[in-house]
Short mmCIF file of C-alpha atoms and ligand atoms in Angstrom, two decimals:
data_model
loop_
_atom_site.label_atom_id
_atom_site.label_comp_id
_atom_site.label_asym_id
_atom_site.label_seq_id
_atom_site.Cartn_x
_atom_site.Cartn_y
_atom_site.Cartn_z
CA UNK A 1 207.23 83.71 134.31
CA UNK A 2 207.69 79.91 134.05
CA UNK A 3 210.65 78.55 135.45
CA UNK A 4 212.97 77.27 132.71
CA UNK A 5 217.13 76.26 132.49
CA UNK A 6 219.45 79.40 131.72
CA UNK A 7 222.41 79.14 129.28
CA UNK A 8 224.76 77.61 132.05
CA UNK A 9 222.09 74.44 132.56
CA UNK A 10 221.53 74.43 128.75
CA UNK A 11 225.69 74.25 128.33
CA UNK A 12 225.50 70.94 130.40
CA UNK A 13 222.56 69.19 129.02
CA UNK A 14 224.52 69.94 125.55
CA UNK A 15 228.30 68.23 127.41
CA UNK A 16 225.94 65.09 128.73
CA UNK A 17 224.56 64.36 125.39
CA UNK A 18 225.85 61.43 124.20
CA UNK A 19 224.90 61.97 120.48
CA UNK A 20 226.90 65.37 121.02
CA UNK A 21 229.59 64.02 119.12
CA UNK A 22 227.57 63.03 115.74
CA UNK A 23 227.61 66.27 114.66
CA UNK A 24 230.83 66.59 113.54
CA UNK A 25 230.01 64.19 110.99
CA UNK A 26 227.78 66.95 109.64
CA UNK A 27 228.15 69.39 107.49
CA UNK A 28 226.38 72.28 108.83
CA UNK A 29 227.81 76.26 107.93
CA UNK A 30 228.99 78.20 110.97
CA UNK A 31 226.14 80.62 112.19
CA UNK A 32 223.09 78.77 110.75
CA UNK A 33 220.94 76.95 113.25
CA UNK A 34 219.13 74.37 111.35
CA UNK A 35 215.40 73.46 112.40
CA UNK A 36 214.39 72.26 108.86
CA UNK A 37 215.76 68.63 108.69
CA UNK A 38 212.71 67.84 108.79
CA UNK A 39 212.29 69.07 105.66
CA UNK A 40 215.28 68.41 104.07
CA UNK A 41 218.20 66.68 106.37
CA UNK A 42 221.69 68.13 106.49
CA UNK A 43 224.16 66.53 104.47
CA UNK A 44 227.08 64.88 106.19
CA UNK A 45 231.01 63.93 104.85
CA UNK A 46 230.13 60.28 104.34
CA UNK A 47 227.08 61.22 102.19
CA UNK A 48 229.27 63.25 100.19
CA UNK A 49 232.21 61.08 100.07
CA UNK A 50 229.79 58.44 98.64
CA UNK A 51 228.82 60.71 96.06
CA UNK A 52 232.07 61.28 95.32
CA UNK A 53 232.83 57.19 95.09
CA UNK A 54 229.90 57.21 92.73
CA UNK A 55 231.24 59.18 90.45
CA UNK A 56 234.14 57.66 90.34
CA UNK A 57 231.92 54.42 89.66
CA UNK A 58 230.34 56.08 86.62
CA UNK A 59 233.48 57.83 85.19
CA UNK A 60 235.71 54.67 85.25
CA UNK A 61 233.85 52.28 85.60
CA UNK A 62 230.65 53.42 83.07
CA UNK A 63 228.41 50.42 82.68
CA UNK A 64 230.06 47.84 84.61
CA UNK A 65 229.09 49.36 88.20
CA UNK A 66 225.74 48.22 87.69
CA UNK A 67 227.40 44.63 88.86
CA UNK A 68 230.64 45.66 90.04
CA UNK A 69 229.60 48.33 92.27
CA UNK A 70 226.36 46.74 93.46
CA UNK A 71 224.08 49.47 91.82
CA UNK A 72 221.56 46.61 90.76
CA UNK A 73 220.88 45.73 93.96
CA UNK A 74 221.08 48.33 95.84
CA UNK A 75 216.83 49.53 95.98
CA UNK A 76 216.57 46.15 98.27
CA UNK A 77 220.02 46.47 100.23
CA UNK A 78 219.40 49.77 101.53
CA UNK A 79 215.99 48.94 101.82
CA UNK A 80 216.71 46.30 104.45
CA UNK A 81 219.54 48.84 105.87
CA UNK A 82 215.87 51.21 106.53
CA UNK A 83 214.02 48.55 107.73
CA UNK A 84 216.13 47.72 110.56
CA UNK A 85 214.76 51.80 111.53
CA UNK A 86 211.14 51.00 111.07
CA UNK A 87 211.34 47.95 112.79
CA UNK A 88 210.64 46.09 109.82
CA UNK A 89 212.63 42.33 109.39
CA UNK A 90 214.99 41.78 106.25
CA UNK A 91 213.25 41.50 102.88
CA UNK A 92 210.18 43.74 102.95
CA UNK A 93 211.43 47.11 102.40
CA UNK A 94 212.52 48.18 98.85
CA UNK A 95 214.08 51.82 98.28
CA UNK A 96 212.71 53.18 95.31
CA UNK A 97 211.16 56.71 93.21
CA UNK A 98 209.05 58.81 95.34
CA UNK A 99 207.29 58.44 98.51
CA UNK A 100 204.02 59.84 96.20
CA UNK A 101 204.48 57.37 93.28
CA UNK A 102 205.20 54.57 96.14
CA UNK A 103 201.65 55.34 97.45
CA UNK A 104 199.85 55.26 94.52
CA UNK A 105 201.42 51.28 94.00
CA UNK A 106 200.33 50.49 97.40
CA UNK A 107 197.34 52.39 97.82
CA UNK A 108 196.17 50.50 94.64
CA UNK A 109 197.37 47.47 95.20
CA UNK A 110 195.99 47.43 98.77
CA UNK A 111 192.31 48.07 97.08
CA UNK A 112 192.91 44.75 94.77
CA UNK A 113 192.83 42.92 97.97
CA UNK A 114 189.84 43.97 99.07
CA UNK A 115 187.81 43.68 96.03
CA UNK A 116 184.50 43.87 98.17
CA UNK A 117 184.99 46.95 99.87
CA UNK A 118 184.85 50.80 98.23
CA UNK A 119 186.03 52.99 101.16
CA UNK A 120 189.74 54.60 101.79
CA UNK A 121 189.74 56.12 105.10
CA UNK A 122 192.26 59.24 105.53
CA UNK A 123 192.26 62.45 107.52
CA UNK A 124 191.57 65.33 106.16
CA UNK A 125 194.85 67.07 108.04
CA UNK A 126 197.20 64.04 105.86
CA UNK A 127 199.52 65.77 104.27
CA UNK A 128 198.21 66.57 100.94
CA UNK A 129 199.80 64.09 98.35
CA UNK A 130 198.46 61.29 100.07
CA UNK A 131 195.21 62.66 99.29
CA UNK A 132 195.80 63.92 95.96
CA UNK A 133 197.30 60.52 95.20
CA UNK A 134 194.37 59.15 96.46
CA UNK A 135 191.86 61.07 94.23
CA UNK A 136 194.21 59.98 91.25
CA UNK A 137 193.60 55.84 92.26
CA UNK A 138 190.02 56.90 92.47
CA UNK A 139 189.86 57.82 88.59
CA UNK A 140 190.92 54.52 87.31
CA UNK A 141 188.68 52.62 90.33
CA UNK A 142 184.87 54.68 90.10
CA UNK A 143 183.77 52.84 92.67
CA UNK A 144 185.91 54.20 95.21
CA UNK A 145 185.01 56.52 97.79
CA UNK A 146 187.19 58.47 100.20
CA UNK A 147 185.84 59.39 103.89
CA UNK A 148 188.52 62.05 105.65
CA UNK A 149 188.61 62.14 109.30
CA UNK A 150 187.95 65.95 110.13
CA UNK A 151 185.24 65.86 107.36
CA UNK A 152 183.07 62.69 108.05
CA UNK A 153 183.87 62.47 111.48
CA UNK A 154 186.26 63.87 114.23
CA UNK A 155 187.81 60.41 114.99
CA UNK A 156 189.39 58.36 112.55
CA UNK A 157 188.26 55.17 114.18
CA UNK A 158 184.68 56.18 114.11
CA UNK A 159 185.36 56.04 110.21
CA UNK A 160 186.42 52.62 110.04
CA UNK A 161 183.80 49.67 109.65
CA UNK A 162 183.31 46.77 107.19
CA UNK A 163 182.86 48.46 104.08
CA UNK A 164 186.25 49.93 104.51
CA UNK A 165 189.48 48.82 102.15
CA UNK A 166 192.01 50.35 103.22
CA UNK A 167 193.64 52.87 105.85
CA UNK A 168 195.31 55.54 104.66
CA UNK A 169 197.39 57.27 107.86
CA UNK A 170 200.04 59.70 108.62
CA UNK A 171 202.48 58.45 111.37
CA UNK A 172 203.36 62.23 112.58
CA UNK A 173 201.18 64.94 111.21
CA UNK A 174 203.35 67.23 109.04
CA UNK A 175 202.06 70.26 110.71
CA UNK A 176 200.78 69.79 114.95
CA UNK A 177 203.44 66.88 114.85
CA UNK A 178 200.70 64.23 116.38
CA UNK A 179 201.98 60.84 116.47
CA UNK A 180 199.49 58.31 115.92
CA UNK A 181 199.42 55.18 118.06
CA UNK A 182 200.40 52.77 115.11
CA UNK A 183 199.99 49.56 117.19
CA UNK A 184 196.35 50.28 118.27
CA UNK A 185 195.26 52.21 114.71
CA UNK A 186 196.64 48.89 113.03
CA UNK A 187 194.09 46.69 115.29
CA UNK A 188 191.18 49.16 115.09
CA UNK A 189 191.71 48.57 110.86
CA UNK A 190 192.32 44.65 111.02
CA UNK A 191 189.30 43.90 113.40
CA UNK A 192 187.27 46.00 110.71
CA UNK A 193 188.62 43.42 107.85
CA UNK A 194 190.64 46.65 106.52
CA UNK A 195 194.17 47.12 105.01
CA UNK A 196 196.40 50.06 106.69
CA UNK A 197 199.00 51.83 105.01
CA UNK A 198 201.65 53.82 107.37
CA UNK A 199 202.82 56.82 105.69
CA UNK A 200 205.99 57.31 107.95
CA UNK A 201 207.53 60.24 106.02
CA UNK A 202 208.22 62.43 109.35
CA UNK A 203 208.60 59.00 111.58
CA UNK A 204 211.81 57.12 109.67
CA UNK A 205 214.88 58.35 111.60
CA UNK A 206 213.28 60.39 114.20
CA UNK A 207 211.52 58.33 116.29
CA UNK A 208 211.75 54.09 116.68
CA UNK A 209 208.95 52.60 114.35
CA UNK A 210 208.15 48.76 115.08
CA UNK A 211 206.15 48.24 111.75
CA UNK A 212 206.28 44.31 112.17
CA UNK A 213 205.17 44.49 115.72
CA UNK A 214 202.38 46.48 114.95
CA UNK A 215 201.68 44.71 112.55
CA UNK A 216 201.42 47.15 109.62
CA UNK A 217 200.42 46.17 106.53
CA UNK A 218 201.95 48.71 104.16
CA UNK A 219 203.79 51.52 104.69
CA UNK A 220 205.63 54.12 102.69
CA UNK A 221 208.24 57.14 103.52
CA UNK A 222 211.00 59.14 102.42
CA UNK A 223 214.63 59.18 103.50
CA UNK A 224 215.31 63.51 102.65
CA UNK A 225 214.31 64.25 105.90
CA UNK A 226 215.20 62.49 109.05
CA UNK A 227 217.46 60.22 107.22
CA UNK A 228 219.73 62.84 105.60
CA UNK A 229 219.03 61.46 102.23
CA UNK A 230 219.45 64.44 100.24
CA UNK A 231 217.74 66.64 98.05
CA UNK A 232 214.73 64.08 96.39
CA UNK A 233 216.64 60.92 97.61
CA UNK A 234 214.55 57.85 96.91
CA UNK A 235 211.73 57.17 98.82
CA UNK A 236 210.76 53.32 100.51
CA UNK A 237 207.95 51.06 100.69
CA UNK A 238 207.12 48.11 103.32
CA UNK A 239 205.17 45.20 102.93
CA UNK A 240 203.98 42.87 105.37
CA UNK A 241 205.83 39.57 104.18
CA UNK A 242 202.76 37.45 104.35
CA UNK A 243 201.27 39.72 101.89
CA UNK A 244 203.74 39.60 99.20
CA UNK A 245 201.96 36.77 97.36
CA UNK A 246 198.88 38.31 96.72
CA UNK A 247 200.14 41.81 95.81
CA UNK A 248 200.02 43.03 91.95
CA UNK A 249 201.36 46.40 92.12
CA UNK A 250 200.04 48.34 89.16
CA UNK A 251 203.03 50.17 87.80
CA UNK A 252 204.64 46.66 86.51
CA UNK A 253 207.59 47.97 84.78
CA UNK A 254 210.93 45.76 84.24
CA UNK A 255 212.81 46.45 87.42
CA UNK A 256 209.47 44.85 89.22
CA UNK A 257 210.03 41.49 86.67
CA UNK A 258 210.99 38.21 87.92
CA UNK A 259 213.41 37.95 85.03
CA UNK A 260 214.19 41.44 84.14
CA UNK A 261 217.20 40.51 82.09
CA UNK A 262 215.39 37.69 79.76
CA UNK A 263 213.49 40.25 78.43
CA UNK A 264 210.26 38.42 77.95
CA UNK A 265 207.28 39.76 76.05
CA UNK A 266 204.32 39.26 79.37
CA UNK A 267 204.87 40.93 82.80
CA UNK A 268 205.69 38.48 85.42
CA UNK A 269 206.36 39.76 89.22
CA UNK A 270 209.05 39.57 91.12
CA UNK A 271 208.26 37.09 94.04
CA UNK A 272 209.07 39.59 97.18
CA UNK A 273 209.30 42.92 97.87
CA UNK A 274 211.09 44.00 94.66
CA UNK A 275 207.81 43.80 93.14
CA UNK A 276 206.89 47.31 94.02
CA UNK A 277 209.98 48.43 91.71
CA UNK A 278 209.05 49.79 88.27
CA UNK A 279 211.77 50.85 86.18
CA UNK A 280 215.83 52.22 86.24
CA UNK A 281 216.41 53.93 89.68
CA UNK A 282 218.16 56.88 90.26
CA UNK A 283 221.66 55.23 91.38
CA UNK A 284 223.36 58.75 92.04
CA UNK A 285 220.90 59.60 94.63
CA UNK A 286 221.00 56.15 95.76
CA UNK A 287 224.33 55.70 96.50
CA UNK A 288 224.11 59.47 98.77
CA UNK A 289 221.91 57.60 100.33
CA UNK A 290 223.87 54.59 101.14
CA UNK A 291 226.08 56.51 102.94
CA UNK A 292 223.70 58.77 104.85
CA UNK A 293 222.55 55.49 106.57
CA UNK A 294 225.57 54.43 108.00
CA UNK A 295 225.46 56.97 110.18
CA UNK A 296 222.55 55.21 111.60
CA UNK A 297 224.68 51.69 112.16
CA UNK A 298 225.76 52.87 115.55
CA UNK A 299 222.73 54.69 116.39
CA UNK A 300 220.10 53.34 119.39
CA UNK A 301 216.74 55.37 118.28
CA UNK A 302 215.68 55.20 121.89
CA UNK A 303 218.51 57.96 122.43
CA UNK A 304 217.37 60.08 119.45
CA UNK A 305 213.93 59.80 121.05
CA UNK A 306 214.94 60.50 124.32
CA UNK A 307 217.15 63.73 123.50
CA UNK A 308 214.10 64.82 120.67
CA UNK A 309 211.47 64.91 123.35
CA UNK A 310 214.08 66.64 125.51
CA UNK A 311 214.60 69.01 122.74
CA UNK A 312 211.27 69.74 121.93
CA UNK A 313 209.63 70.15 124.99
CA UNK A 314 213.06 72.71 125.82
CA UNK A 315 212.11 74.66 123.05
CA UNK A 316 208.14 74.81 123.64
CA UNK A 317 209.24 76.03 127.61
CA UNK A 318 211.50 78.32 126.20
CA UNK A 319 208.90 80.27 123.54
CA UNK A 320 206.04 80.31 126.27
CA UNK A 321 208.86 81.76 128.90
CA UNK A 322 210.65 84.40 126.60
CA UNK A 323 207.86 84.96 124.03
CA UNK A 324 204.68 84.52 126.18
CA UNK A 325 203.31 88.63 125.07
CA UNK A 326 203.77 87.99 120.96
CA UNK A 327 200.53 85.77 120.06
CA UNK A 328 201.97 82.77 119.72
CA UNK A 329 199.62 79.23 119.80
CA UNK A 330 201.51 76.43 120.39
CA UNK A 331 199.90 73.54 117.42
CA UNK A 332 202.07 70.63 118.89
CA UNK A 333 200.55 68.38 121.65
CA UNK A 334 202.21 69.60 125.09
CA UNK A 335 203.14 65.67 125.63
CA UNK A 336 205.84 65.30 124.06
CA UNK A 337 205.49 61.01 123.64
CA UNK A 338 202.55 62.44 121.62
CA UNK A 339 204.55 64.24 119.00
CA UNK A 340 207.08 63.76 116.50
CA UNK A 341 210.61 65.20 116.34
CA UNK A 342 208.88 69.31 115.54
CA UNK A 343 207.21 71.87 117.29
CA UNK A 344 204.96 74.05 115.11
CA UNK A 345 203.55 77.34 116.65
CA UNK A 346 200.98 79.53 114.83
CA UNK A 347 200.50 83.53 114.22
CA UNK A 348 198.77 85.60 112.10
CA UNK A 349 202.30 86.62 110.43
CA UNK A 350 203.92 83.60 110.79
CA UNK A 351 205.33 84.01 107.21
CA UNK A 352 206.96 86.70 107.62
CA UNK A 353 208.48 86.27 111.84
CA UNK A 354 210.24 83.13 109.66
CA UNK A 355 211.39 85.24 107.09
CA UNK A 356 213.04 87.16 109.41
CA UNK A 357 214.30 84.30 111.29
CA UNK A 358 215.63 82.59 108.34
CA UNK A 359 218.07 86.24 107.88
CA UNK A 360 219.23 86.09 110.92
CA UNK A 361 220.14 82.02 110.53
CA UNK A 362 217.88 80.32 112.18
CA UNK A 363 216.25 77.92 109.59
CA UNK A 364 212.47 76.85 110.03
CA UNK A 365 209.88 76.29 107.64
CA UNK A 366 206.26 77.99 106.68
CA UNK A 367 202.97 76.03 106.55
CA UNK A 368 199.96 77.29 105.09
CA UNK A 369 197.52 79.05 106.55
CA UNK A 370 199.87 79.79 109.77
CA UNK A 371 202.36 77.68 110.90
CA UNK A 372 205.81 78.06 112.23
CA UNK A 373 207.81 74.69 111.75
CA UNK A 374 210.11 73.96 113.90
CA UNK A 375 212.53 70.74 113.19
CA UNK A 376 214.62 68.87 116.05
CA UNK A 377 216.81 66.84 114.73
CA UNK A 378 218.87 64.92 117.62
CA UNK A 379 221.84 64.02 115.38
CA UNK A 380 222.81 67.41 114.84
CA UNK A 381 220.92 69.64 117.09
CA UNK A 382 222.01 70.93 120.15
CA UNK A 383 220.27 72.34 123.15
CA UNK A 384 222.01 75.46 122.94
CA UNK A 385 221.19 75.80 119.19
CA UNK A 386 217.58 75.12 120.99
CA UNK A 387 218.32 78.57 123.11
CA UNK A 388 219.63 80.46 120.58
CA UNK A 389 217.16 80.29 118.31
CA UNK A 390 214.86 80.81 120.93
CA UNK A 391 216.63 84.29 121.78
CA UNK A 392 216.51 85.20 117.67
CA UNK A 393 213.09 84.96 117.86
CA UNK A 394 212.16 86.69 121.17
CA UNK A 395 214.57 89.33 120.05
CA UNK A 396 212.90 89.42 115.84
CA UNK A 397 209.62 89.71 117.81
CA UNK A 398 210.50 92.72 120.75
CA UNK A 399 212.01 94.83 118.04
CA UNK A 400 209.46 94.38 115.61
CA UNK A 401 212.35 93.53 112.91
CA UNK A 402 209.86 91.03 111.15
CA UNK A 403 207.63 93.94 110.03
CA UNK A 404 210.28 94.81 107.42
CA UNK A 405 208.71 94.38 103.69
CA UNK A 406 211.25 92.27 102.61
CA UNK A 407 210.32 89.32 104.65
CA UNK A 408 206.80 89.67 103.05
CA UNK A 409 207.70 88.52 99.46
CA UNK A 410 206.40 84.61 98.82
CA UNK A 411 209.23 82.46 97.38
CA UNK A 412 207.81 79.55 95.52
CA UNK A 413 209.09 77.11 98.33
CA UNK A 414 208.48 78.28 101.80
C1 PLP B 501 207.33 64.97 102.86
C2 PLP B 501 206.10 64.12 102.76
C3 PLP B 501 205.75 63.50 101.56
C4 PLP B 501 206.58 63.80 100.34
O1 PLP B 501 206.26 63.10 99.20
P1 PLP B 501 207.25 63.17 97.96
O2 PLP B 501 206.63 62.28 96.97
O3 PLP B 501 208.59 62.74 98.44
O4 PLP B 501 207.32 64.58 97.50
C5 PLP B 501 204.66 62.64 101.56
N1 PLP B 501 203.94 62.42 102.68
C6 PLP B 501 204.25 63.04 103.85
C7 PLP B 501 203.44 62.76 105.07
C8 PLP B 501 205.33 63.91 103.91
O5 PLP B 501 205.62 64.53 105.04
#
């Protein structure tokens, strides 16, 4: 049996964390260990005291809040508050509707740029609304073709040449975890004459991005999972500053407008990144989110990606010590500066071993055809909540408890 830290080590590693004291600002119930954030990040007091500020905005102060309370503004304040997480400098991150609507506007208006060229490149593992989203640009634009790494080749980069438009990538694959190497992808895409869009959905809050380093392009992400958004919290886009001049986003509603307030008959864009905004926003959501990222003002993400490779590479030791006889296949790469913040493992009744999980409070997710998701998220999770669940499953597995029929009934979100 492999070697691995008993509960005594695992009590220590948890008293020399110095993020151990973040979770108090957390809301978590007693007796749930929570491996789903990211899915869906906890909520913490100052997201729901800001909720509760809003309405108190909207109850006294009705219309007025739009000025008074900042509510106008704030899809390009908190976007600069995220792009100080992405490594993005101020003015080229707007918060704003989903991250799927968000890639459709840049995804299209990344094509416009390269009117010569007819080819998105994506992988055929992206997480499936990129894709989708991508067939829908392709209806209005005939002449587009898609090429899916996985499909038309093994290796995204032997995908890319001149005939290419634009890049279409996953930072961390939603399912093995795989980080991408953003700097080197970027420079494979430019030297082609090709756009790259950063989808950055399970990258924002869980690992340090350096988007204007790398010199991104575009990217796009959402701020209900590692950010602690909430439920459907508003989603961001970035965009490279240099580009911001030649960009016509295609959903030109009023909020996008130069001059949305003189009302004017002809669409005229808003000079920077505001442009990407289309019409009213949802402020509610908004302002949950405002105060789920200041938790992040006195955060250094080379902790949180210190303690989630510690966390993560704890928990794969663990499952291949305690667990080694039950079938498991670990999906994540073994090096953990080549994942994200999860671990997924897969079995042929992975569906149901989470069901039972999930009973007993340890809170994962599903992924079709096999996958067992396992979220780390280093505000909030500790290395003994890394054990315990660890002895939930080992202990769901040796008793067989998973076989019950209960835990084989689909719910409609898994
Ligand atoms: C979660 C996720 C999305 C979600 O898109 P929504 O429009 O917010 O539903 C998109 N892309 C990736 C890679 C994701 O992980």
């Amino acid at each position: 049996m492999r070697q691995v830290p008993d509960l005594v080590e695992i009590k220590a590693m948890d008293s020399a964390d110095t993020l151990r004291s973040m979770r108090d600002q957390f809301t978590l119930p007693e007796g749930i260990i929570y491996l789903d954030g990211n899915s869906l990040g906890a909520a913490s007091k100052i997201t729901l005291q800001s909720l509760q500020e809003a309405s108190q905005e909207w109850s006294q102060d009705l219309i007025k809040s739009w000025n008074k309370a900042g509510w106008f503004e704030l899809p390009l304040a908190l976007g600069d508050r995220i792009g100080n997480l992405v490594g993005a400098a101020q003015g080229q991150v707007v918060v704003c509707d989903t991250t799927s609507s968000n890639l459709y506007k840049v995804l299209h208006a990344a094509l416009a740029m390269r009117p010569d060229r007819s080819v998105i490149v994506a992988e055929g593992g992206s997480f499936p609304t990129d894709l989708y989203v991508a067939e829908g640009v392709m209806s209005v634009l005939p002449d587009i073709v898609m090429r899916l790494e996985g499909v038309d080749a093994p290796d995204i980069e032997n995908l890319i040449d001149d005939s290419v438009a634009v890049v279409l990538i996953n930072h961390v694959n939603y399912i093995t975890g795989e980080l991408r190497d953003m700097a080197a992808l970027t420079q494979t895409a430019h030297e082609a004459g090709a756009l790259i869009i950063w989808d950055l959905c399970h990258s924002a809050g869980a690992l340090p991005v350096h988007l204007d380093e790398a010199q991104a392009d575009f990217a796009v992400g959402c701020s209900y999972k590692y950010l602690n958004g909430g439920p459907g919290a508003p989603a961001f886009i970035y965009a490279a500053r240099h580009l911001h001049e030649k960009i016509r986003q295609p959903l030109s509603g009023w909020w996008g407008h130069a001059r949305p307030f003189t009302f004017e008959q002809t669409y005229a864009a808003s000079a920077g990144i505001g442009q990407f905004l289309c019409g009213t926003q949802p402020i509610l959501s908004m302002r949950a989110l405002k105060g789920a990222l200041s938790i992040w003002d006195n955060v250094d993400l080379q902790v949180i990606r210190h303690k989630s490779i510690a966390l993560t590479d704890l928990f794969i030791n663990l499952v291949e010590a305690k667990c080694a006889d039950y079938g498991f296949e670990l999906e994540s790469n073994r090096n953990g500066q080549k994942r994200g913040s999860q671990v997924s493992i897969s079995h042929t009744n992975s569906y149901e071993i989470m069901q039972a999980l999930i009973a007993r409070g340890v809170i994962g997710d599903f992924r079709a055809p096999s996958s067992m998701r396992f979220g780390f998220t280093p505000l909030y999770t500790s290395y003994e909540d890394v054990w315990q669940a660890v002895c939930i499953l080992e202990d769901v597995m040796a008793t067989g408890a998973w076989r019950d029929a209960q835990y084989a009934v689909r719910a409609a979100v898994t």
